[in-house]
XYZ file of C-alpha atoms in Angstrom:
748
model
C 34.567 -22.764 -10.736
C 33.561 -19.184 -9.933
C 30.815 -19.333 -12.541
C 29.411 -22.546 -11.091
C 29.406 -21.152 -7.548
C 27.760 -17.863 -8.597
C 25.133 -19.803 -10.519
C 24.483 -22.064 -7.535
C 24.091 -19.098 -5.163
C 21.714 -17.294 -7.503
C 19.547 -20.370 -8.001
C 19.414 -20.952 -4.242
C 18.264 -17.367 -3.743
C 15.675 -17.717 -6.485
C 14.326 -20.846 -4.795
C 14.455 -19.191 -1.312
C 17.044 -21.675 -0.029
C 18.909 -19.021 1.921
C 20.942 -21.348 4.104
C 22.407 -23.083 1.071
C 22.974 -19.741 -0.673
C 24.906 -18.373 2.297
C 27.036 -21.517 2.614
C 27.950 -21.647 -1.078
C 28.540 -17.898 -1.242
C 30.935 -18.146 1.683
C 32.838 -20.787 -0.314
C 32.774 -18.445 -3.319
C 34.179 -15.540 -1.312
C 36.877 -17.728 0.247
C 38.003 -19.027 -3.145
C 37.607 -15.780 -5.087
C 37.796 -12.831 -2.668
C 36.396 -9.685 -4.273
C 34.050 -6.887 -3.306
C 31.544 -8.015 -5.931
C 31.322 -11.438 -4.309
C 30.989 -9.710 -0.937
C 27.954 -7.912 -2.348
C 26.402 -11.227 -3.314
C 26.989 -12.635 0.177
C 25.526 -9.471 1.706
C 22.442 -9.910 -0.490
C 22.130 -13.483 0.839
C 22.316 -12.209 4.413
C 19.740 -9.469 3.791
C 17.275 -11.849 2.174
C 17.582 -14.257 5.091
C 16.928 -11.467 7.612
C 20.510 -11.276 8.903
C 21.109 -7.582 8.370
C 23.724 -7.509 11.123
C 25.903 -9.958 9.134
C 25.660 -7.806 6.011
C 26.504 -4.749 8.136
C 29.769 -6.200 9.459
C 30.673 -7.699 6.087
C 30.320 -4.452 4.120
C 31.597 -1.978 6.714
C 34.338 0.110 5.103
C 33.608 -0.875 1.483
C 33.637 1.832 -1.182
C 31.863 0.553 -4.317
C 28.495 2.155 -5.006
C 26.549 -1.108 -4.758
C 28.360 -1.981 -1.516
C 27.441 1.391 -0.043
C 23.806 0.868 -0.941
C 23.656 -2.604 0.602
C 25.480 -1.324 3.686
C 22.992 1.541 4.013
C 20.147 -0.937 3.695
C 21.655 -3.042 6.486
C 22.003 0.052 8.681
C 18.396 0.988 7.978
C 17.161 -2.424 9.140
C 19.306 -2.086 12.280
C 18.017 1.455 12.998
C 21.495 2.911 12.482
C 20.102 5.828 10.522
C 23.120 8.121 10.781
C 25.406 5.451 9.340
C 22.859 4.720 6.600
C 22.857 8.397 5.628
C 26.679 8.532 5.656
C 26.851 5.490 3.381
C 24.462 7.011 0.852
C 25.917 10.522 1.108
C 29.582 10.267 2.211
C 30.400 13.388 4.244
C 33.902 13.583 2.726
C 32.444 13.489 -0.816
C 29.764 16.204 -0.986
C 29.144 15.716 -4.702
C 29.037 11.916 -4.655
C 26.195 10.357 -6.601
C 23.637 8.425 -4.560
C 23.982 4.739 -5.497
C 21.270 2.788 -7.302
C 19.418 5.813 -8.619
C 15.741 5.849 -7.661
C 16.120 3.127 -5.015
C 18.952 5.062 -3.360
C 16.922 8.287 -3.259
C 13.954 6.368 -1.860
C 16.053 4.829 0.929
C 17.580 8.204 1.759
C 14.078 9.697 1.863
C 13.043 7.088 4.421
C 16.092 7.943 6.522
C 15.209 11.646 6.415
C 11.588 10.892 7.279
C 12.512 8.851 10.355
C 14.924 11.562 11.512
C 12.173 14.194 11.251
C 13.616 16.086 8.271
C 10.445 16.141 6.254
C 11.454 18.706 3.638
C 14.558 16.707 2.758
C 12.483 13.522 2.698
C 9.983 15.054 0.283
C 12.835 16.198 -1.959
C 14.356 12.693 -2.066
C 11.032 10.966 -2.750
C 10.338 13.391 -5.593
C 13.808 12.769 -7.010
C 13.164 9.017 -6.843
C 9.933 9.464 -8.796
C 11.684 11.631 -11.350
C 14.314 8.931 -11.848
C 11.771 6.110 -11.959
C 8.111 7.097 -12.520
C 7.025 3.541 -11.651
C 8.452 3.633 -8.114
C 5.072 3.543 -6.395
C 6.564 3.403 -2.892
C 7.973 6.912 -3.269
C 4.588 8.317 -4.296
C 2.963 6.482 -1.387
C 5.377 8.132 1.038
C 4.688 11.551 -0.484
C 0.969 10.973 0.016
C 1.532 9.995 3.644
C 3.482 13.233 4.163
C 0.717 15.246 2.489
C 3.153 16.487 -0.165
C 2.122 14.466 -3.215
C 1.368 16.229 -6.474
C -1.622 15.323 -8.599
C -1.162 12.117 -10.545
C -1.619 13.873 -13.872
C 1.728 15.512 -13.148
C 3.540 12.460 -11.761
C 2.170 9.768 -14.075
C 1.438 11.953 -17.092
C 2.918 12.322 -20.552
C 6.331 13.274 -19.212
C 6.584 9.943 -17.394
C 5.550 8.034 -20.524
C 8.152 9.867 -22.610
C 10.782 9.168 -19.961
C 10.036 5.445 -20.027
C 10.080 5.422 -23.839
C 13.443 7.186 -23.883
C 14.827 4.790 -21.288
C 13.881 1.716 -23.253
C 14.955 3.149 -26.578
C 18.418 3.372 -25.057
C 18.166 -0.203 -23.821
C 16.916 -1.303 -27.240
C 20.181 -0.579 -29.011
C 22.210 -2.320 -26.307
C 19.950 -5.365 -26.242
C 19.940 -5.615 -30.047
C 23.733 -5.698 -30.271
C 23.843 -8.276 -27.468
C 21.250 -10.468 -29.166
C 23.089 -10.318 -32.502
C 26.300 -11.383 -30.805
C 24.392 -14.254 -29.192
C 23.001 -15.381 -32.550
C 26.465 -15.367 -34.081
C 27.773 -17.559 -31.288
C 24.901 -20.015 -31.772
C 24.889 -20.126 -35.571
C 28.620 -20.242 -36.340
C 29.792 -23.700 -35.204
C 33.516 -23.048 -35.493
C 33.490 -20.156 -33.008
C 35.307 -21.005 -29.796
C 33.376 -20.074 -26.665
C 35.589 -19.192 -23.748
C 34.591 -19.712 -20.148
C 34.388 -15.949 -19.796
C 31.682 -15.810 -22.491
C 29.626 -18.409 -20.707
C 29.966 -16.849 -17.286
C 27.222 -14.571 -15.964
C 29.672 -11.911 -14.839
C 28.533 -9.784 -11.913
C 28.077 -6.085 -12.436
C 28.923 -3.392 -9.947
C 25.552 -1.689 -9.935
C 21.989 -2.822 -9.602
C 18.735 -0.940 -10.027
C 15.598 -1.824 -8.089
C 12.192 -0.259 -7.781
C 11.502 -0.471 -4.057
C 13.150 -1.015 -0.720
C 11.252 -4.247 -0.154
C 12.464 -5.802 -3.402
C 16.148 -4.899 -3.250
C 17.388 -8.124 -1.721
C 15.152 -10.203 -3.984
C 16.036 -8.424 -7.226
C 19.725 -7.945 -6.557
C 20.837 -11.270 -7.955
C 18.355 -11.112 -10.824
C 19.271 -7.667 -12.211
C 22.710 -6.914 -10.910
C 24.614 -10.170 -11.253
C 23.441 -11.763 -14.489
C 25.419 -11.294 -17.687
C 24.223 -9.251 -20.638
C 22.301 -6.042 -20.819
C 18.960 -6.550 -19.131
C 15.897 -5.106 -20.817
C 13.522 -6.583 -18.279
C 13.536 -3.821 -15.675
C 10.335 -2.309 -17.046
C 8.480 -5.584 -16.512
C 10.260 -6.302 -13.218
C 11.081 -9.890 -14.217
C 14.356 -11.723 -13.538
C 16.823 -12.713 -16.221
C 16.717 -16.438 -17.002
C 20.432 -16.847 -17.649
C 21.273 -18.303 -14.263
C 18.433 -20.797 -14.342
C 19.309 -21.972 -17.837
C 22.972 -22.444 -17.006
C 22.076 -24.546 -13.994
C 19.698 -26.774 -15.929
C 16.752 -25.711 -13.759
C 13.741 -24.453 -15.683
C 12.556 -20.957 -14.770
C 9.047 -20.410 -13.345
C 6.183 -21.113 -15.795
C 5.334 -17.420 -16.186
C 8.730 -16.738 -17.729
C 9.225 -20.007 -19.589
C 9.642 -18.265 -22.958
C 12.089 -15.566 -21.891
C 14.737 -14.690 -24.445
C 18.223 -15.532 -23.058
C 20.804 -12.781 -22.995
C 23.868 -15.010 -22.958
C 25.099 -18.133 -24.774
C 23.032 -21.267 -24.402
C 24.943 -24.343 -23.200
C 22.958 -26.542 -25.593
C 24.753 -24.889 -28.511
C 28.104 -25.894 -27.039
C 27.310 -29.603 -27.121
C 26.231 -29.435 -30.756
C 29.172 -27.487 -32.165
C 30.548 -30.482 -34.060
C 27.374 -30.885 -36.124
C 26.191 -27.967 -38.310
C 22.883 -29.703 -38.934
C 22.202 -30.125 -35.246
C 22.966 -26.452 -34.766
C 20.344 -25.483 -37.315
C 17.821 -27.920 -35.877
C 18.253 -26.610 -32.377
C 17.998 -23.065 -33.663
C 14.696 -23.691 -35.410
C 12.985 -25.976 -32.913
C 13.999 -24.687 -29.505
C 10.964 -22.941 -27.987
C 13.038 -20.423 -26.015
C 14.712 -18.927 -29.068
C 13.541 -16.185 -31.332
C 14.217 -17.881 -34.683
C 10.964 -19.882 -34.970
C 8.922 -17.504 -37.084
C 9.258 -13.874 -36.197
C 6.272 -12.890 -38.274
C 4.031 -15.177 -36.222
C 5.552 -14.031 -32.968
C 4.965 -10.393 -33.836
C 1.391 -11.193 -34.780
C 0.819 -12.933 -31.462
C 2.580 -10.215 -29.502
C 0.275 -7.614 -30.986
C -2.368 -8.797 -28.528
C -0.193 -8.220 -25.488
C -1.288 -4.656 -24.787
C -4.457 -4.518 -26.891
C -6.674 -6.387 -24.450
C -8.810 -4.091 -22.314
C -11.670 -6.353 -21.271
C -12.437 -7.342 -17.692
C -10.003 -9.803 -16.217
C -10.007 -11.294 -12.758
C -7.098 -11.847 -10.454
C -5.477 -15.294 -10.318
C -7.080 -16.036 -7.003
C -10.569 -15.129 -8.198
C -10.138 -17.165 -11.374
C -9.191 -20.197 -9.341
C -12.286 -19.882 -7.226
C -14.750 -19.073 -9.993
C -15.644 -22.660 -10.784
C -16.370 -23.629 -7.212
C -18.068 -20.437 -6.100
C -20.476 -19.479 -8.852
C -23.379 -17.350 -7.709
C -26.599 -17.691 -9.682
C -28.067 -14.572 -8.077
C -25.410 -12.187 -9.349
C -26.004 -10.161 -12.471
C -23.827 -11.266 -15.380
C -21.095 -9.013 -16.671
C -20.775 -8.312 -20.349
C -17.559 -8.616 -22.273
C -16.788 -4.912 -22.128
C -17.092 -4.801 -18.357
C -20.513 -3.118 -18.203
C -23.061 -4.475 -15.778
C -26.807 -4.500 -16.013
C -27.208 -3.376 -12.418
C -25.025 -1.026 -10.396
C -26.077 -2.148 -6.946
C -26.947 -5.499 -5.435
C -29.043 -5.967 -2.339
C -29.529 -2.243 -1.879
C -25.954 -1.773 -0.616
C -23.558 0.861 -1.877
C -20.892 -1.790 -1.951
C -22.898 -4.462 -3.672
C -21.192 -3.344 -6.856
C -18.029 -4.706 -5.270
C -19.601 -8.126 -5.034
C -20.572 -7.817 -8.668
C -17.014 -6.955 -9.581
C -15.796 -10.095 -7.863
C -17.491 -12.372 -10.388
C -16.003 -10.790 -13.511
C -14.485 -13.671 -15.476
C -12.179 -13.836 -18.441
C -12.642 -16.988 -20.473
C -9.459 -18.794 -21.442
C -6.074 -18.668 -19.772
C -2.416 -18.046 -20.545
C -3.223 -17.282 -24.164
C 0.030 -15.461 -24.889
C 2.432 -18.236 -23.949
C 0.047 -20.929 -25.169
C -0.209 -19.454 -28.653
C 3.503 -18.926 -28.883
C 4.084 -22.569 -28.019
C 1.560 -23.582 -30.656
C 3.421 -21.516 -33.222
C 6.604 -23.311 -32.298
C 5.031 -26.755 -32.360
C 3.255 -26.190 -35.671
C 6.359 -24.870 -37.410
C 7.278 -27.566 -39.989
C 10.862 -28.690 -40.286
C 12.244 -29.723 -43.612
C 15.410 -31.843 -43.729
C 16.037 -30.636 -47.241
C 16.749 -27.111 -46.101
C 19.993 -25.492 -47.239
C 23.191 -25.900 -45.316
C 24.116 -23.956 -42.228
C 25.824 -21.108 -43.998
C 22.882 -20.382 -46.321
C 20.405 -20.707 -43.463
C 22.461 -18.309 -41.423
C 22.633 -15.834 -44.274
C 18.897 -15.897 -44.947
C 18.036 -15.470 -41.296
C 20.490 -12.625 -40.937
C 19.079 -10.846 -43.990
C 15.507 -11.266 -42.744
C 16.565 -9.931 -39.340
C 18.180 -6.902 -40.926
C 15.069 -6.147 -43.007
C 12.848 -6.574 -39.999
C 14.924 -4.174 -37.914
C 14.962 -1.662 -40.750
C 11.174 -1.685 -40.785
C 10.618 -1.361 -37.053
C 12.764 -1.640 -33.942
C 11.784 -4.508 -31.638
C 12.538 -5.781 -28.146
C 12.219 -9.406 -27.058
C 10.425 -9.755 -23.722
C 9.068 -12.971 -22.264
C 9.498 -14.817 -25.563
C 7.300 -12.244 -27.316
C 8.500 -9.636 -29.792
C 7.446 -6.097 -28.873
C 8.163 -3.069 -30.993
C 8.788 0.359 -29.526
C 5.224 1.429 -30.201
C 3.926 -1.443 -28.092
C 6.353 -0.650 -25.278
C 5.062 2.916 -25.279
C 1.464 1.662 -25.334
C 2.215 -0.676 -22.439
C 3.811 2.102 -20.417
C 0.824 4.361 -21.098
C -1.569 1.633 -19.986
C 0.334 1.129 -16.731
C 0.464 4.861 -16.076
C -3.258 5.205 -16.796
C -4.331 2.994 -13.921
C -1.521 4.308 -11.710
C -3.090 7.742 -12.179
C -6.364 6.469 -10.757
C -4.761 4.486 -7.944
C -2.415 7.315 -7.055
C -5.083 10.003 -7.096
C -7.402 7.881 -4.969
C -4.640 7.237 -2.442
C -3.604 10.898 -2.416
C -7.179 12.005 -1.723
C -7.465 9.388 1.039
C -4.313 10.696 2.722
C -5.789 14.197 2.550
C -8.979 12.757 4.109
C -11.083 13.728 1.108
C -12.705 10.354 1.453
C -15.756 10.728 -0.770
C -13.618 12.005 -3.632
C -11.256 9.055 -3.090
C -14.171 6.627 -3.338
C -15.323 8.260 -6.561
C -11.807 7.818 -7.941
C -11.409 4.158 -6.933
C -14.683 3.243 -8.631
C -13.084 4.233 -11.965
C -10.561 1.394 -11.724
C -10.870 -1.639 -13.994
C -12.517 -4.615 -12.317
C -9.334 -6.640 -12.110
C -7.581 -3.871 -10.147
C -10.581 -2.877 -8.049
C -10.990 -6.479 -6.966
C -7.714 -6.632 -5.045
C -7.131 -6.658 -1.320
C -5.220 -3.381 -1.300
C -7.878 -1.369 -3.154
C -10.786 -2.819 -1.171
C -8.921 -2.056 2.062
C -8.474 1.547 0.914
C -12.195 1.701 0.166
C -12.901 0.414 3.677
C -10.619 3.051 5.195
C -12.385 5.779 3.221
C -15.776 4.702 4.537
C -14.271 4.476 8.044
C -13.188 8.118 7.831
C -16.703 9.009 6.665
C -18.013 7.261 9.813
C -20.018 4.940 7.585
C -19.101 1.827 9.530
C -21.588 -0.496 7.819
C -20.157 0.175 4.355
C -16.617 0.045 5.739
C -17.345 -3.381 7.203
C -18.654 -4.630 3.864
C -15.560 -3.377 2.031
C -13.156 -4.964 4.495
C -15.138 -8.209 4.417
C -14.769 -8.333 0.634
C -11.057 -7.591 0.992
C -10.779 -10.577 3.337
C -12.549 -12.772 0.803
C -10.240 -11.695 -2.003
C -7.012 -11.796 0.049
C -7.543 -13.693 3.313
C -3.788 -13.773 3.871
C -3.332 -9.995 3.536
C -3.144 -7.930 6.746
C -3.354 -4.514 5.068
C -5.946 -2.412 6.921
C -7.011 -5.176 9.319
C -6.268 -2.943 12.322
C -8.829 -0.465 10.972
C -11.243 -3.319 10.232
C -11.073 -4.409 13.872
C -11.817 -0.827 14.965
C -14.827 -0.751 12.623
C -16.172 -3.921 14.252
C -15.464 -2.359 17.670
C -17.625 0.667 16.830
C -20.364 -1.600 15.474
C -20.124 -3.662 18.692
C -19.842 -6.843 16.604
C -18.342 -8.919 19.397
C -18.470 -12.288 17.619
C -17.130 -11.006 14.292
C -14.327 -9.152 16.031
C -13.352 -12.219 18.043
C -13.349 -14.381 14.902
C -11.244 -11.812 13.012
C -8.698 -11.629 15.831
C -8.376 -15.438 15.913
C -7.944 -15.599 12.128
C -5.277 -12.908 12.125
C -3.406 -14.671 14.911
C -3.423 -17.890 12.905
C -2.187 -15.990 9.852
C 0.681 -14.126 11.537
C 1.246 -13.878 15.278
C 4.139 -11.475 14.727
C 2.100 -8.851 12.868
C 1.031 -5.761 14.871
C -2.367 -5.794 13.121
C -3.149 -9.160 14.731
C -2.485 -7.851 18.236
C -4.425 -4.643 17.569
C -7.452 -6.749 16.606
C -7.060 -8.833 19.749
C -6.753 -5.682 21.853
C -9.912 -4.199 20.342
C -11.692 -7.448 21.124
C -10.810 -7.212 24.837
C -11.532 -3.484 24.915
C -15.050 -4.122 23.609
C -15.531 -6.530 26.512
C -14.400 -3.782 28.949
C -11.243 -5.723 29.853
C -9.026 -2.693 29.422
C -5.965 -4.075 31.208
C -5.751 -7.083 28.878
C -6.480 -4.867 25.878
C -3.597 -2.590 26.884
C -1.211 -5.566 27.043
C -2.192 -6.591 23.526
C -1.659 -3.101 22.164
C 1.716 -2.903 23.911
C 2.672 -6.193 22.244
C 1.832 -4.623 18.874
C 4.117 -1.687 19.707
C 6.864 -4.101 20.724
C 6.617 -5.925 17.402
C 6.731 -2.711 15.373
C 7.655 0.493 17.223
C 6.988 2.448 14.000
C 3.320 1.417 13.905
C 1.675 4.708 14.926
C -1.860 3.359 15.334
C -0.736 0.850 17.966
C 0.693 3.706 20.070
C -2.605 5.572 19.717
C -4.664 2.568 20.798
C -2.449 2.243 23.882
C -3.193 5.884 24.623
C -6.951 5.311 24.281
C -6.886 2.443 26.785
C -4.761 4.373 29.268
C -7.112 7.367 28.976
C -10.042 5.035 29.674
C -8.186 3.804 32.767
C -7.617 7.512 33.657
C -3.844 7.100 33.506
C -3.522 10.405 31.715
C 0.230 10.841 32.071
C 1.129 7.543 30.376
C -1.691 8.033 27.886
C -0.196 11.356 26.788
C 3.199 9.684 26.449
C 1.718 7.074 24.093
C 0.059 9.729 21.946
C 3.340 11.638 21.747
C 5.146 8.460 20.664
C 2.606 8.049 17.882
C 3.291 11.608 16.710
C 7.033 10.934 16.697
C 6.373 8.152 14.227
C 3.848 10.105 12.126
C 3.236 13.789 12.693
C 0.106 13.624 10.506
C -1.528 10.940 12.654
C -4.538 13.049 13.617
C -5.911 10.417 16.018
C -3.017 11.104 18.391
C -3.591 14.877 18.279
C -7.261 14.222 18.997
C -6.416 11.905 21.918
C -4.205 14.560 23.504
C -6.987 17.098 23.086
C -9.448 14.790 24.837
C -7.111 14.314 27.806
C -6.614 18.064 28.196
C -10.381 18.582 27.873
C -11.029 16.116 30.693
C -8.373 17.865 32.772
C -10.127 21.185 32.026
C -6.981 22.580 30.392
C -9.043 24.147 27.672
C -6.339 26.169 25.924
C -4.156 23.082 25.446
C -7.218 21.140 24.430
C -8.178 23.709 21.789
C -4.629 23.695 20.384
C -4.494 19.917 19.927
C -8.007 19.695 18.503
C -7.083 22.410 16.025
C -3.952 20.507 14.978
C -6.096 17.445 14.322
C -8.561 19.642 12.423
C -5.806 21.059 10.188
C -4.834 17.509 9.196
C -8.381 16.219 8.775
C -10.631 19.225 8.130
C -13.625 17.093 7.128
C -14.172 15.193 10.373
C -17.369 16.242 12.108
C -16.191 14.579 15.350
C -13.015 16.681 15.501
C -14.985 19.844 14.726
C -17.513 19.017 17.452
C -14.864 18.734 20.160
C -13.010 21.777 18.855
C -16.261 23.722 19.232
C -16.675 22.335 22.749
C -13.198 23.573 23.691
C -13.935 26.988 22.179
C -17.200 27.183 24.134
C -15.300 26.365 27.339
C -12.981 29.287 26.530
C -16.061 31.594 26.179
C -15.453 31.975 22.425
C -19.073 31.164 21.700
C -19.446 32.698 18.248
C -16.451 30.720 16.963
C -17.873 27.647 18.654
C -21.267 28.022 16.938
C -19.584 28.573 13.579
C -17.470 25.420 13.883
C -20.529 23.451 15.060
C -22.459 24.490 11.977
C -19.583 23.299 9.813
C -19.602 19.995 11.666
C -23.348 19.596 11.072
C -22.910 20.216 7.353
C -20.012 17.736 7.217
C -22.135 14.893 8.618
C -25.802 15.349 9.374
C -26.014 11.818 10.737
C -23.701 12.723 13.614
C -25.872 13.980 16.507
C -22.980 15.341 18.566
C -22.478 18.751 16.873
C -26.215 19.506 16.898
C -26.430 18.672 20.606
C -23.370 20.790 21.421
C -24.761 23.675 19.368
C -27.982 23.510 21.356
C -25.953 23.587 24.590
C -24.090 26.687 23.445
C -27.345 28.416 22.483
C -28.812 27.605 25.911
C -25.786 29.169 27.603
C -26.388 32.293 25.485
C -30.079 32.315 26.533
C -31.186 31.768 22.919
C -33.715 29.182 24.040
C -36.004 29.238 21.011
C -33.126 28.558 18.638
C -31.910 25.779 20.932
C -35.360 24.144 20.882
C -35.437 24.275 17.079
C -32.078 22.510 16.907
C -33.180 19.842 19.395
C -36.472 19.223 17.573
C -34.466 18.579 14.410
C -32.030 16.408 16.349
C -34.867 14.179 17.583
C -35.372 13.012 14.007
C -31.754 11.829 13.723
C -31.410 10.475 17.292
C -34.899 9.601 18.542
C -33.597 7.377 21.348
C -30.969 9.697 22.813
C -31.848 10.452 26.433
C -29.591 13.511 26.701
C -31.627 15.283 23.994
C -34.851 14.971 26.000
C -33.068 15.919 29.229
C -31.796 19.139 27.678
C -35.249 19.937 26.300
C -36.632 19.444 29.808
C -34.134 21.949 31.179
C -35.151 24.497 28.509
C -38.860 24.100 29.272
C -38.091 24.467 32.986
C -36.332 27.782 32.299
C -39.370 28.953 30.367
C -41.611 27.899 33.304
C -43.378 25.311 31.159
C -43.325 22.734 33.944
C -45.659 20.192 32.346
C -43.557 19.895 29.211
C -40.394 19.845 31.316
C -41.712 16.952 33.418
C -42.788 15.096 30.236
C -39.331 15.326 28.670
C -37.533 14.404 31.890
C -39.745 11.314 32.066
C -39.016 10.414 28.437
C -35.280 10.746 29.151
C -35.544 8.309 32.070
C -37.527 5.833 29.951
C -34.565 5.540 27.581
C -32.367 4.068 30.339
C -29.521 6.590 30.420
C -26.247 5.956 32.307
C -26.355 6.051 36.092
C -24.778 9.504 36.350
C -27.363 10.951 33.949
C -30.181 9.278 35.857
C -29.130 11.041 39.049
C -28.942 14.424 37.311
C -32.364 13.991 35.684
C -34.026 12.993 38.974
C -32.443 15.960 40.742
C -33.839 18.283 38.055
C -37.294 16.760 38.456
C -37.199 17.267 42.222
C -36.249 20.923 41.775
C -38.695 21.524 38.968
C -40.362 24.487 40.687
C -37.121 25.975 42.006
C -35.917 28.888 39.837
C -32.597 28.348 38.109
C -31.067 31.421 39.761
C -31.674 29.987 43.235
C -30.621 26.512 42.109
C -27.317 27.808 40.731
C -26.467 29.876 43.786
C -24.167 28.274 46.445
């Protein structure tokens, strides 16, 4: 009865029928009360979003897995102190953190949210040491600015660690598989209910916080030694026992426990042999053929598209796009003159054929002839056993997904995974350090099938956004939307890009689409807020940003956008509070430091302003905008030489940005270095020919040099460019006092 209930609960979880899983698991716990069954019920609660139920259920439990699930419940309920106590019991200083890498990762998140960054970095690094494929830990290290280069994290040491890990699992899995074959091939062996039961284990290992509730029943509660952790696929035992076929992707997975079909055929030796030879989910078909087929599993390196792109390729063929050769090389790097047109080219990379691995394996099974004149069961068993022994003497193998992989192929597969993780990780690390151009150069090295994903294209868009190249950022985000229209990653930044481009219609359409996709996502409300802010409806924009904060108080950018709107409304006190809230969530969120600096600059508190601009500059030392305002604050503090130096750095960082050149000219005018100021402004006219403030400043310089005709000409040109009303008044006043010396004009 317990076996049937456990199987029912696991199948309900696998099919996302949480209500049924909870109900049946409650029956299981009532009939067979144990802490292991409590863990299964807690997993049901966590998957269904009822963390509070799991919290009360597991409070006071002592098993390692129970402590981990309890800590996870506390984390979701923002009970961070209790989560830390569950992972690191205060009365047991030397207690091991449960669940290995996943436990260290969860503890790192707790430390991060309680502002203990050094401890958080230590835990994330420990998680990566325990599991080199735990990408979430490396992502957190990048966000904290403490990530090492990927050659260190995903290098040879990581590959050797994975090889060692699976060599250990190989011996366990081999002994389990041999025991399984003996149970299937010897008809007189009695199978007890304990042998057929997928007994729950006390520990489970997962690779990320997001996947713990989903993988708990797959890895921690199925019988047999699982060798599937490396491929992150669930064990099929539960689905086979329940008579429900597993998903198509895993339809050839090797079982790790006894198959019920062998039980029904125990009375007939011939039927046992027949089922052994013909069943497509078993390994006895023809191991030579299976090894031959499996040799292609990691050898393929040609371009391959994502599932979504493959599905759309037939309906969305583009005759104008350059074809891609079989090795992934293209005949043209750019399309349409755009830097990102290569992205569009990547999106049409097609692999001919589909599902070749499983398809060929099935063909091998179907084409295997069966001869009724074969020897009896005992001789068949002996020959198979001898062949198995010879095969294992020659090379050790692991059965994964119905395909036989030897250790060499596992090592090759791990190396292949680590190779593209190196590129992804290095690109993300450089992005978090705001070395955006280097990050773009790294992402372009990715294979087409990985480059053409929503996450990578969103990262490319963010990199262009930081480079203030809004046109290319918009193209990257647009491609990301085409590839993954359901993905909200980076859509808050995309809406800000459209805001800066003043694309009112596109921004409105994006906000509506995001709302239809997920009204409870903060990115959707940020896009809606940017839409209203572009229309100068700042009160409504503020309400939308506040709704984003309400939905996710840990979303730093939403706090910052609230601060921007409040600063626009000149509510400086509340604006500063919003920026400070953003920094509580993420101390490296340079936008909030910059916003505080702007408020202090407007309040003429120049020392505070300089401090906050410098903090933003230390985080993002390549932003010409931050350097420009830092120079402005330094100039206000009469530190003119430092101001000129920082302005020159800003000009070199981005020559397309007119602000640092204009501010440098202002500083030179204040130092009476008029000729140098004119040279800077003449150069600036080439980059910003329609900027009225440039001509107004040139008019002031010519007035000081008593060149009244040129001064009047430039004042007139400034007015022709329709400056803001305040600038118009200042320019007209300067024209009226054209012949009044500056000394008299400046005197009270």
